[in-house]
């Protein structure tokens, strides 16, 4: 049975190569290698913690990197914590963020900084915007959370806050301060190459549902906001990626986005945008399990997202997706997501690292069943053209094909999480007459140095029997 599965995945891999599929754009590192990002969102708990910092310690970061093989974090920061008083930045908060960001980057993990919000901001019972930028200017208690939390976006004071923020002509100061806050953050991390980019706004929402669903919010307001914001960020940083999200309402469930092509504002005309949508099919938040109907919804979600990523001429990161391990077939759902993501060479960051609930660790930090699905072998950096790769969490087998480029000085690196193969693994490399290999002492990643340019290389990894 196992052999049959392996043969089938080899055949799929080979046929995709043979028919010469058009390859989507990919993320590149400083050496020109194709990069795949895998990691967690850190963390939901920071939204309302006393210092707006996540639960994580430096040891937890090390474990994510070595045991679980993650090379990335989507790190949540908040406009309300950056600029709690209008025009005054909280330097202590920023210093604490910097300290934690370096826990990741000092060990070569990538950090995506995400200015997060849900339910607009702190003045209206949500998180994100400072109270002074809300229609109610005192910090409010959380709106009670009996329904799905995003239903709170229907509260009149929340709607009014979103509408006011996006009406640039009436309240220019709000967006201008948001842009200045991003410039402040970007300037702080300019010298840290492992800060890979900035996720401009978590799950943008226009407030008014009619405008949101007919497309007006994305076509007019959100696109204009992104243009202003991208120009602002590029005035201080022209090296990092900028992650853009479509509107959240409806798109997260699988509807299409109306966001028109967003262009970067790099001085040399280069495009360093990454399309970073979120994936939350309805069954995840309300009743129900993963079934045929939601399989079709998942197809629909991917088919829209692939078209949209092409429109923006950007690689894709699934910035958030997640669910409770209590849902029947949660594992099948995650496997289906990863199969499709891998076909697109899309990166992902799971929601979220918070222990308990949907997290890969339980409240006592022991592994939850989610972890097993998230930990995988993947090509974290490919020196050449990554044609395709697959990983099967049941058989723990990995297969990749790439065309090697020996003009790239750095090796191809395959993440092999230390927790994955307690009895060791077997690897085979085909297509090269000679190569050198190394195992990264800290992370266990396999590094392959090819000696012939332009060869099609196939790497296969499976557990030792
Ligand atoms: O999982 C989070 C939940 O505990 C909070 O009540 C809610 C509101 O702050 O946010 C949830 O996290 C969401 C994230 O902030 C944005 N995307 C969807 C996430 C899951 O619902």
Coordinates of C-alpha atoms and ligand atoms in Angstrom, one line a residue:
X1 CA 0.0 0.0 0.0
X2 CA 2.8 2.4 1.0
X3 CA 4.8 1.5 -2.1
X4 CA 1.7 2.2 -4.2
X5 CA 1.3 5.6 -2.7
X6 CA 4.9 6.5 -3.3
X7 CA 4.8 5.3 -6.9
X8 CA 1.6 7.4 -7.5
X9 CA 3.2 10.5 -6.1
X10 CA 6.3 10.0 -8.2
X11 CA 4.1 9.7 -11.3
X12 CA 2.2 12.8 -10.5
X13 CA 5.4 14.7 -9.9
X14 CA 6.9 13.5 -13.2
X15 CA 3.8 14.2 -15.3
X16 CA 3.6 17.8 -14.0
X17 CA 7.2 18.2 -15.1
X18 CA 6.7 16.6 -18.4
X19 CA 3.8 18.7 -19.4
X20 CA 5.8 21.8 -18.5
X21 CA 3.3 23.6 -16.4
X22 CA 3.6 27.4 -16.3
X23 CA 5.4 28.1 -13.1
X24 CA 3.9 30.7 -10.7
X25 CA 6.3 33.4 -9.3
X26 CA 8.1 32.4 -6.2
X27 CA 9.7 34.2 -3.2
X28 CA 13.5 34.6 -3.6
X29 CA 16.2 35.0 -0.9
X30 CA 19.3 37.2 -1.1
X31 CA 21.2 34.4 -3.0
X32 CA 18.4 34.1 -5.6
X33 CA 17.1 30.8 -4.2
X34 CA 13.4 30.0 -4.4
X35 CA 12.1 30.1 -0.8
X36 CA 9.1 28.4 0.7
X37 CA 8.0 29.8 4.1
X38 CA 6.4 27.5 6.7
X39 CA 5.5 28.8 10.2
X40 CA 3.0 30.0 12.8
X41 CA 1.2 33.2 13.6
X42 CA 2.5 34.5 17.0
X43 CA 0.3 35.2 18.6
X44 CA -3.4 35.8 19.2
X45 CA -2.8 36.2 22.9
X46 CA -0.8 39.4 22.2
X47 CA -3.9 41.3 21.2
X48 CA -5.0 41.9 24.7
X49 CA -2.0 41.0 26.9
X50 CA -0.7 43.7 29.2
X51 CA 2.3 44.5 27.1
X52 CA 0.8 43.4 23.8
X53 CA 3.5 40.7 23.5
X54 CA 3.0 37.1 22.7
X55 CA 3.3 34.1 25.1
X56 CA 6.5 32.8 23.5
X57 CA 9.9 32.5 25.0
X58 CA 13.3 32.1 23.2
X59 CA 13.2 28.4 23.9
X60 CA 9.9 28.0 22.3
X61 CA 11.3 29.8 19.2
X62 CA 14.2 27.4 19.1
X63 CA 11.9 24.4 19.3
X64 CA 9.7 25.7 16.5
X65 CA 12.8 26.0 14.3
X66 CA 14.7 22.7 15.1
X67 CA 12.0 20.2 16.3
X68 CA 9.2 21.4 14.1
X69 CA 11.3 22.7 11.1
X70 CA 9.6 26.0 10.7
X71 CA 11.6 28.8 9.0
X72 CA 9.1 31.6 9.5
X73 CA 6.9 33.5 11.9
X74 CA 4.1 35.9 11.1
X75 CA 4.6 38.2 14.1
X76 CA 1.6 40.3 15.3
X77 CA 2.1 43.9 16.2
X78 CA -0.6 46.5 16.8
X79 CA -1.0 50.1 15.7
X80 CA -2.5 50.8 19.2
X81 CA 0.6 49.6 20.9
X82 CA 3.0 51.4 18.5
X83 CA 1.2 54.8 18.7
X84 CA -1.0 54.7 21.8
X85 CA -1.2 58.5 21.9
X86 CA -1.6 60.4 18.6
X87 CA 1.9 61.3 17.3
X88 CA 3.8 59.5 20.2
X89 CA 5.4 56.2 19.6
X90 CA 5.9 53.7 22.5
X91 CA 9.6 53.1 22.2
X92 CA 9.5 50.5 25.0
X93 CA 6.9 48.4 23.1
X94 CA 9.0 48.7 20.0
X95 CA 12.2 47.7 21.8
X96 CA 10.4 44.6 23.2
X97 CA 9.2 43.7 19.7
X98 CA 12.7 44.0 18.4
X99 CA 14.1 41.8 21.1
X100 CA 11.6 39.0 20.3
X101 CA 12.0 39.4 16.5
X102 CA 15.7 38.8 17.0
X103 CA 15.0 35.5 18.8
X104 CA 13.8 34.3 15.3
X105 CA 16.2 36.2 13.0
X106 CA 19.3 35.4 15.0
X107 CA 18.7 31.8 14.2
X108 CA 18.0 32.5 10.5
X109 CA 14.2 32.3 10.7
X110 CA 12.2 34.8 8.6
X111 CA 9.9 37.3 10.3
X112 CA 6.8 38.7 8.6
X113 CA 5.6 41.7 10.6
X114 CA 1.8 41.9 10.6
X115 CA 0.1 45.0 11.8
X116 CA -2.9 43.2 13.1
X117 CA -6.5 44.2 13.8
X118 CA -9.8 42.5 14.4
X119 CA -13.0 44.5 14.9
X120 CA -11.1 47.6 14.0
X121 CA -9.6 48.7 17.3
X122 CA -9.3 49.2 21.0
X123 CA -11.8 52.0 21.3
X124 CA -14.7 49.8 20.0
X125 CA -14.0 46.6 21.8
X126 CA -11.7 45.1 19.2
X127 CA -7.9 45.2 18.8
X128 CA -5.6 47.0 16.4
X129 CA -6.3 50.7 16.1
X130 CA -5.5 52.9 19.1
X131 CA -8.5 54.2 20.9
X132 CA -7.8 57.8 19.7
X133 CA -8.3 56.5 16.1
X134 CA -11.7 54.9 16.9
X135 CA -15.1 56.6 16.9
X136 CA -15.2 56.0 20.7
X137 CA -11.9 57.3 22.0
X138 CA -11.6 55.4 25.3
X139 CA -10.5 51.8 25.5
X140 CA -13.6 49.6 25.7
X141 CA -14.1 46.2 27.1
X142 CA -14.4 43.4 24.6
X143 CA -17.7 43.1 23.0
X144 CA -19.2 39.8 24.2
X145 CA -18.3 36.9 22.0
X146 CA -21.2 34.5 21.9
X147 CA -21.4 34.3 18.1
X148 CA -18.5 33.9 15.7
X149 CA -16.3 36.8 16.8
X150 CA -16.3 38.5 13.4
X151 CA -20.1 39.1 13.7
X152 CA -19.0 41.9 16.0
X153 CA -18.2 43.8 12.9
X154 CA -21.9 44.4 12.6
X155 CA -22.0 46.7 15.7
X156 CA -22.8 50.3 14.6
X157 CA -19.8 51.8 16.4
X158 CA -17.4 49.3 14.7
X159 CA -18.9 50.0 11.2
X160 CA -18.6 53.7 11.8
X161 CA -14.9 53.4 12.8
X162 CA -14.0 51.3 9.7
X163 CA -16.0 53.6 7.4
X164 CA -14.3 56.7 8.9
X165 CA -10.8 55.2 8.5
X166 CA -11.3 54.4 4.8
X167 CA -12.9 57.7 3.9
X168 CA -9.6 59.3 3.2
X169 CA -10.9 62.7 2.1
X170 CA -12.8 63.2 5.3
X171 CA -10.2 62.0 7.8
X172 CA -6.8 62.0 6.1
X173 CA -5.0 62.0 9.5
X174 CA -6.0 58.4 10.3
X175 CA -4.4 56.8 7.3
X176 CA -1.5 59.2 7.4
X177 CA -0.7 58.1 11.0
X178 CA -1.1 54.5 10.0
X179 CA 1.5 55.0 7.2
X180 CA 3.8 56.9 9.6
X181 CA 3.6 54.0 12.1
X182 CA 4.6 51.5 9.3
X183 CA 7.5 53.8 8.3
X184 CA 8.7 53.9 11.9
X185 CA 8.6 50.0 12.1
X186 CA 10.3 49.6 8.7
X187 CA 13.1 52.0 9.7
X188 CA 13.7 50.0 12.9
X189 CA 14.3 46.7 11.0
X190 CA 16.1 48.1 8.0
X191 CA 19.4 46.4 9.0
X192 CA 17.8 42.9 9.7
X193 CA 17.8 40.9 6.5
X194 CA 15.7 38.1 8.0
X195 CA 12.8 40.5 8.5
X196 CA 11.4 39.3 5.1
X197 CA 8.5 41.8 4.9
X198 CA 5.5 43.7 6.1
X199 CA 1.9 42.5 6.1
X200 CA 0.3 45.9 5.6
X201 CA -3.1 45.3 7.4
X202 CA -4.6 42.1 8.8
X203 CA -7.9 41.2 7.2
X204 CA -9.0 44.6 5.9
X205 CA -12.7 45.3 6.3
X206 CA -14.7 48.2 4.9
X207 CA -17.4 48.4 7.6
X208 CA -20.3 48.9 5.3
X209 CA -21.4 45.4 4.1
X210 CA -23.1 46.5 0.9
X211 CA -20.0 48.4 -0.2
X212 CA -17.9 45.4 0.8
X213 CA -19.9 42.8 -1.1
X214 CA -20.4 44.8 -4.3
X215 CA -16.7 45.3 -4.6
X216 CA -16.6 49.1 -4.0
X217 CA -14.5 48.8 -0.9
X218 CA -11.7 46.9 -2.5
X219 CA -11.9 48.6 -5.9
X220 CA -11.8 52.1 -4.6
X221 CA -10.9 52.5 -0.9
X222 CA -8.6 49.6 -0.1
X223 CA -6.6 49.8 -3.4
X224 CA -6.1 53.6 -2.8
X225 CA -5.1 53.0 0.8
X226 CA -2.6 50.3 -0.4
X227 CA -1.1 52.7 -3.0
X228 CA -0.5 55.4 -0.4
X229 CA 0.8 52.9 2.1
X230 CA 3.1 51.1 -0.3
X231 CA 4.6 54.5 -1.5
X232 CA 5.2 55.4 2.2
X233 CA 6.9 52.1 3.1
X234 CA 9.0 52.2 -0.1
X235 CA 10.2 55.7 0.8
X236 CA 12.2 54.1 3.7
X237 CA 12.6 50.4 2.5
X238 CA 13.2 49.2 -1.0
X239 CA 14.4 45.7 -0.3
X240 CA 11.8 43.8 1.7
X241 CA 8.6 42.1 0.5
X242 CA 5.3 43.8 1.0
X243 CA 2.4 41.4 1.8
X244 CA -1.0 42.5 0.7
X245 CA -4.3 41.0 1.7
X246 CA -7.7 41.1 0.0
X247 CA -10.8 42.1 2.0
X248 CA -11.5 39.4 4.6
X249 CA -15.3 39.2 4.6
X250 CA -16.4 36.6 2.1
X251 CA -12.9 36.1 0.6
X252 CA -11.8 34.0 3.6
X253 CA -14.8 31.7 3.0
X254 CA -14.0 31.3 -0.7
X255 CA -15.6 34.1 -2.6
X256 CA -13.7 36.2 -5.1
X257 CA -11.8 39.4 -4.3
X258 CA -12.4 42.6 -6.2
X259 CA -9.0 44.1 -5.4
X260 CA -7.6 45.5 -8.7
X261 CA -4.0 44.9 -9.6
X262 CA -1.8 46.4 -6.9
X263 CA 1.6 47.6 -8.0
X264 CA 4.7 47.9 -6.0
X265 CA 6.6 51.3 -5.9
X266 CA 10.2 50.1 -6.0
X267 CA 12.6 52.6 -7.4
X268 CA 13.7 50.2 -10.1
X269 CA 10.2 49.1 -11.0
X270 CA 10.7 45.6 -9.5
X271 CA 7.7 43.9 -8.0
X272 CA 8.2 42.7 -4.4
X273 CA 4.6 42.1 -3.4
X274 CA 3.4 38.8 -2.0
X275 CA -0.3 38.0 -2.1
X276 CA -1.3 37.0 1.5
X277 CA -5.0 35.9 1.7
X278 CA -6.6 34.0 4.6
X279 CA -8.5 30.8 4.4
X280 CA -11.3 30.1 6.8
X281 CA -14.1 28.0 5.3
X282 CA -17.4 28.5 7.2
X283 CA -17.4 25.1 9.0
X284 CA -14.3 26.1 10.9
X285 CA -16.0 28.8 12.8
X286 CA -19.6 27.5 13.0
X287 CA -21.0 24.0 13.2
X288 CA -20.1 21.2 10.8
X289 CA -17.1 19.2 9.7
X290 CA -14.9 18.9 6.6
X291 CA -17.0 17.1 4.0
X292 CA -17.6 16.9 0.2
X293 CA -19.3 20.3 0.2
X294 CA -16.3 21.9 1.9
X295 CA -13.9 20.1 -0.4
X296 CA -15.6 21.9 -3.3
X297 CA -15.4 25.2 -1.3
X298 CA -11.7 24.6 -0.8
X299 CA -11.2 24.1 -4.6
X300 CA -13.1 27.3 -5.1
X301 CA -11.0 29.2 -2.6
X302 CA -7.8 28.1 -4.3
X303 CA -9.1 28.7 -7.8
X304 CA -9.9 32.4 -7.0
X305 CA -6.7 32.9 -5.0
X306 CA -4.6 31.5 -7.9
X307 CA -6.2 33.9 -10.4
X308 CA -5.8 36.9 -8.0
X309 CA -2.1 36.1 -7.3
X310 CA -1.5 36.1 -11.1
X311 CA -3.3 39.4 -11.4
X312 CA -0.9 40.9 -8.8
X313 CA 2.0 39.1 -10.4
X314 CA 2.9 37.9 -6.9
X315 CA 3.8 34.6 -5.2
X316 CA 1.3 33.5 -2.5
X317 CA 1.5 33.1 1.3
X318 CA -1.6 31.7 3.0
X319 CA -1.2 34.1 5.9
X320 CA -3.8 32.4 8.1
X321 CA -5.8 29.2 8.3
X322 CA -6.5 26.9 11.2
X323 CA -9.1 24.9 13.0
X324 CA -9.9 22.9 16.1
X325 CA -8.5 19.3 16.2
X326 CA -11.9 18.4 17.6
X327 CA -13.4 18.7 14.1
X328 CA -13.9 15.4 12.3
X329 CA -11.4 15.1 9.4
X330 CA -9.4 18.1 10.5
X331 CA -6.3 16.2 9.3
X332 CA -7.8 15.6 5.8
X333 CA -8.6 19.3 5.6
X334 CA -5.0 20.3 6.4
X335 CA -3.6 17.7 4.0
X336 CA -5.9 19.0 1.2
X337 CA -4.7 22.5 1.9
X338 CA -1.0 21.5 1.8
X339 CA -1.4 19.5 -1.4
X340 CA -2.8 22.5 -3.1
X341 CA -0.4 25.0 -1.5
X342 CA 2.6 22.8 -2.6
X343 CA 1.3 22.6 -6.2
X344 CA 1.4 26.4 -6.2
X345 CA 4.7 26.7 -4.3
X346 CA 2.7 28.8 -1.9
X347 CA 4.0 29.5 1.6
X348 CA 1.9 29.4 4.7
X349 CA 1.7 30.5 8.3
X350 CA -0.8 28.6 10.5
X351 CA -3.2 30.3 12.9
X352 CA -1.8 30.2 15.5
X353 CA 1.0 29.3 17.9
X354 CA -1.1 30.0 21.0
X355 CA -1.1 26.8 23.1
X356 CA -4.4 25.1 23.4
X357 CA -7.5 25.4 21.2
X358 CA -6.4 25.3 17.5
X359 CA -2.7 25.4 18.4
X360 CA -0.1 22.8 17.5
X361 CA 0.7 22.6 21.2
X362 CA -1.8 21.8 24.0
X363 CA -2.2 24.1 27.0
X364 CA 0.6 22.2 28.8
X365 CA 2.8 22.6 25.6
X366 CA 2.6 18.9 24.8
X367 CA 1.9 18.2 21.0
X368 CA -1.7 18.4 19.9
X369 CA -2.8 16.3 16.8
X370 CA -2.5 19.5 14.7
X371 CA 1.3 19.4 15.1
X372 CA 1.6 16.1 13.2
X373 CA 0.0 17.7 10.1
X374 CA 2.1 20.9 10.2
X375 CA 5.5 19.3 10.6
X376 CA 6.8 18.3 7.2
X377 CA 9.8 18.0 4.9
X378 CA 9.8 20.9 2.5
X379 CA 12.3 22.7 0.2
X380 CA 13.0 25.8 2.3
X381 CA 15.5 27.2 -0.3
X382 CA 16.1 25.8 -3.8
X383 CA 19.2 26.8 -5.7
X384 CA 17.5 26.7 -9.1
X385 CA 14.0 26.3 -10.5
X386 CA 11.7 24.4 -8.1
X387 CA 9.5 22.4 -10.4
X388 CA 7.4 20.6 -7.9
X389 CA 7.4 18.9 -4.5
X390 CA 5.0 16.7 -2.4
X391 CA 5.0 15.5 1.2
X392 CA 2.7 12.8 2.5
X393 CA 2.1 13.1 6.2
X394 CA 0.9 9.5 6.4
X395 CA 4.0 7.8 4.9
X396 CA 6.3 10.7 5.8
X397 CA 7.7 10.7 2.3
X398 CA 9.0 13.7 0.4
X399 CA 9.7 14.1 -3.3
X400 CA 11.0 17.2 -5.1
X401 CA 12.2 18.0 -8.6
X402 CA 14.3 21.1 -9.5
X403 CA 16.6 22.3 -12.2
X404 CA 19.8 23.2 -10.4
X405 CA 21.6 26.4 -11.0
X406 CA 25.2 26.3 -10.0
X407 CA 25.6 30.1 -10.5
X408 CA 23.8 30.4 -7.1
X409 CA 26.5 30.2 -4.4
X410 CA 24.3 28.8 -1.6
X411 CA 23.0 25.2 -1.5
X412 CA 19.5 23.8 -1.9
X413 CA 18.2 23.4 1.6
X414 CA 15.5 20.9 2.6
X415 CA 13.9 21.3 6.0
X416 CA 13.9 18.0 7.9
X417 CA 12.4 18.7 11.3
X418 CA 14.2 16.9 14.1
X419 CA 11.0 15.5 15.5
X420 CA 10.0 13.8 12.3
X421 CA 12.3 10.7 11.9
X422 CA 13.3 9.4 15.4
X423 CA 14.8 6.3 13.7
X424 CA 16.5 8.3 11.0
X425 CA 15.7 8.7 7.3
X426 CA 16.9 7.5 3.9
X427 CA 17.4 10.0 1.1
X428 CA 18.2 9.6 -2.6
X429 CA 19.3 12.2 -5.0
X430 CA 19.0 11.4 -8.8
X431 CA 20.0 13.4 -11.8
X432 CA 23.5 14.5 -10.7
X433 CA 26.7 12.7 -11.3
X434 CA 28.2 14.2 -8.3
X435 CA 27.2 16.5 -5.4
X436 CA 28.2 17.3 -1.9
X437 CA 25.8 17.3 1.0
X438 CA 25.8 18.5 4.6
X439 CA 23.4 18.3 7.5
X440 CA 22.8 21.6 9.3
X441 CA 23.9 20.9 12.9
X442 CA 21.2 23.1 14.5
X443 CA 18.1 22.5 12.4
X444 CA 18.9 19.1 10.7
X445 CA 18.2 20.6 7.3
X446 CA 19.8 18.7 4.4
X447 CA 22.0 20.9 2.2
X448 CA 22.8 19.8 -1.4
X449 CA 25.6 21.4 -3.4
X450 CA 25.2 20.4 -7.1
X451 CA 28.2 20.2 -9.4
X452 CA 26.5 20.3 -12.8
X453 CA 24.5 23.3 -14.0
X454 CA 21.0 22.9 -15.5
X455 CA 20.4 19.3 -14.5
X456 CA 17.0 18.1 -13.4
X457 CA 17.4 16.8 -9.9
X458 CA 15.0 14.6 -8.0
X459 CA 15.3 14.2 -4.2
X460 CA 13.4 11.5 -2.4
X461 CA 13.2 11.1 1.4
X462 CA 11.5 8.5 3.5
X463 CA 11.8 7.1 7.1
X464 CA 14.4 4.5 7.7
X465 CA 12.7 1.1 8.1
Ligands
LIG1 O1 -8.5 33.0 17.4 C1 -8.8 34.3 17.7 C2 -10.0 34.4 18.7 O2 -9.6 33.7 19.9 C3 -10.3 35.8 19.0 O3 -11.5 35.9 19.8 C4 -10.6 36.6 17.7 C5 -10.9 38.0 17.8 O4 -9.8 38.7 18.2 O5 -9.5 36.4 16.8 C6 -9.2 35.1 16.5 O6 -8.1 35.1 15.6 C7 -8.5 35.5 14.3 C8 -7.4 36.5 13.7 O7 -7.1 37.5 14.6 C9 -7.7 37.0 12.4 N1 -8.1 35.9 11.5 C10 -9.0 34.9 12.0 C11 -8.5 34.4 13.3 C12 -9.3 33.2 13.7 O8 -10.7 33.5 13.8

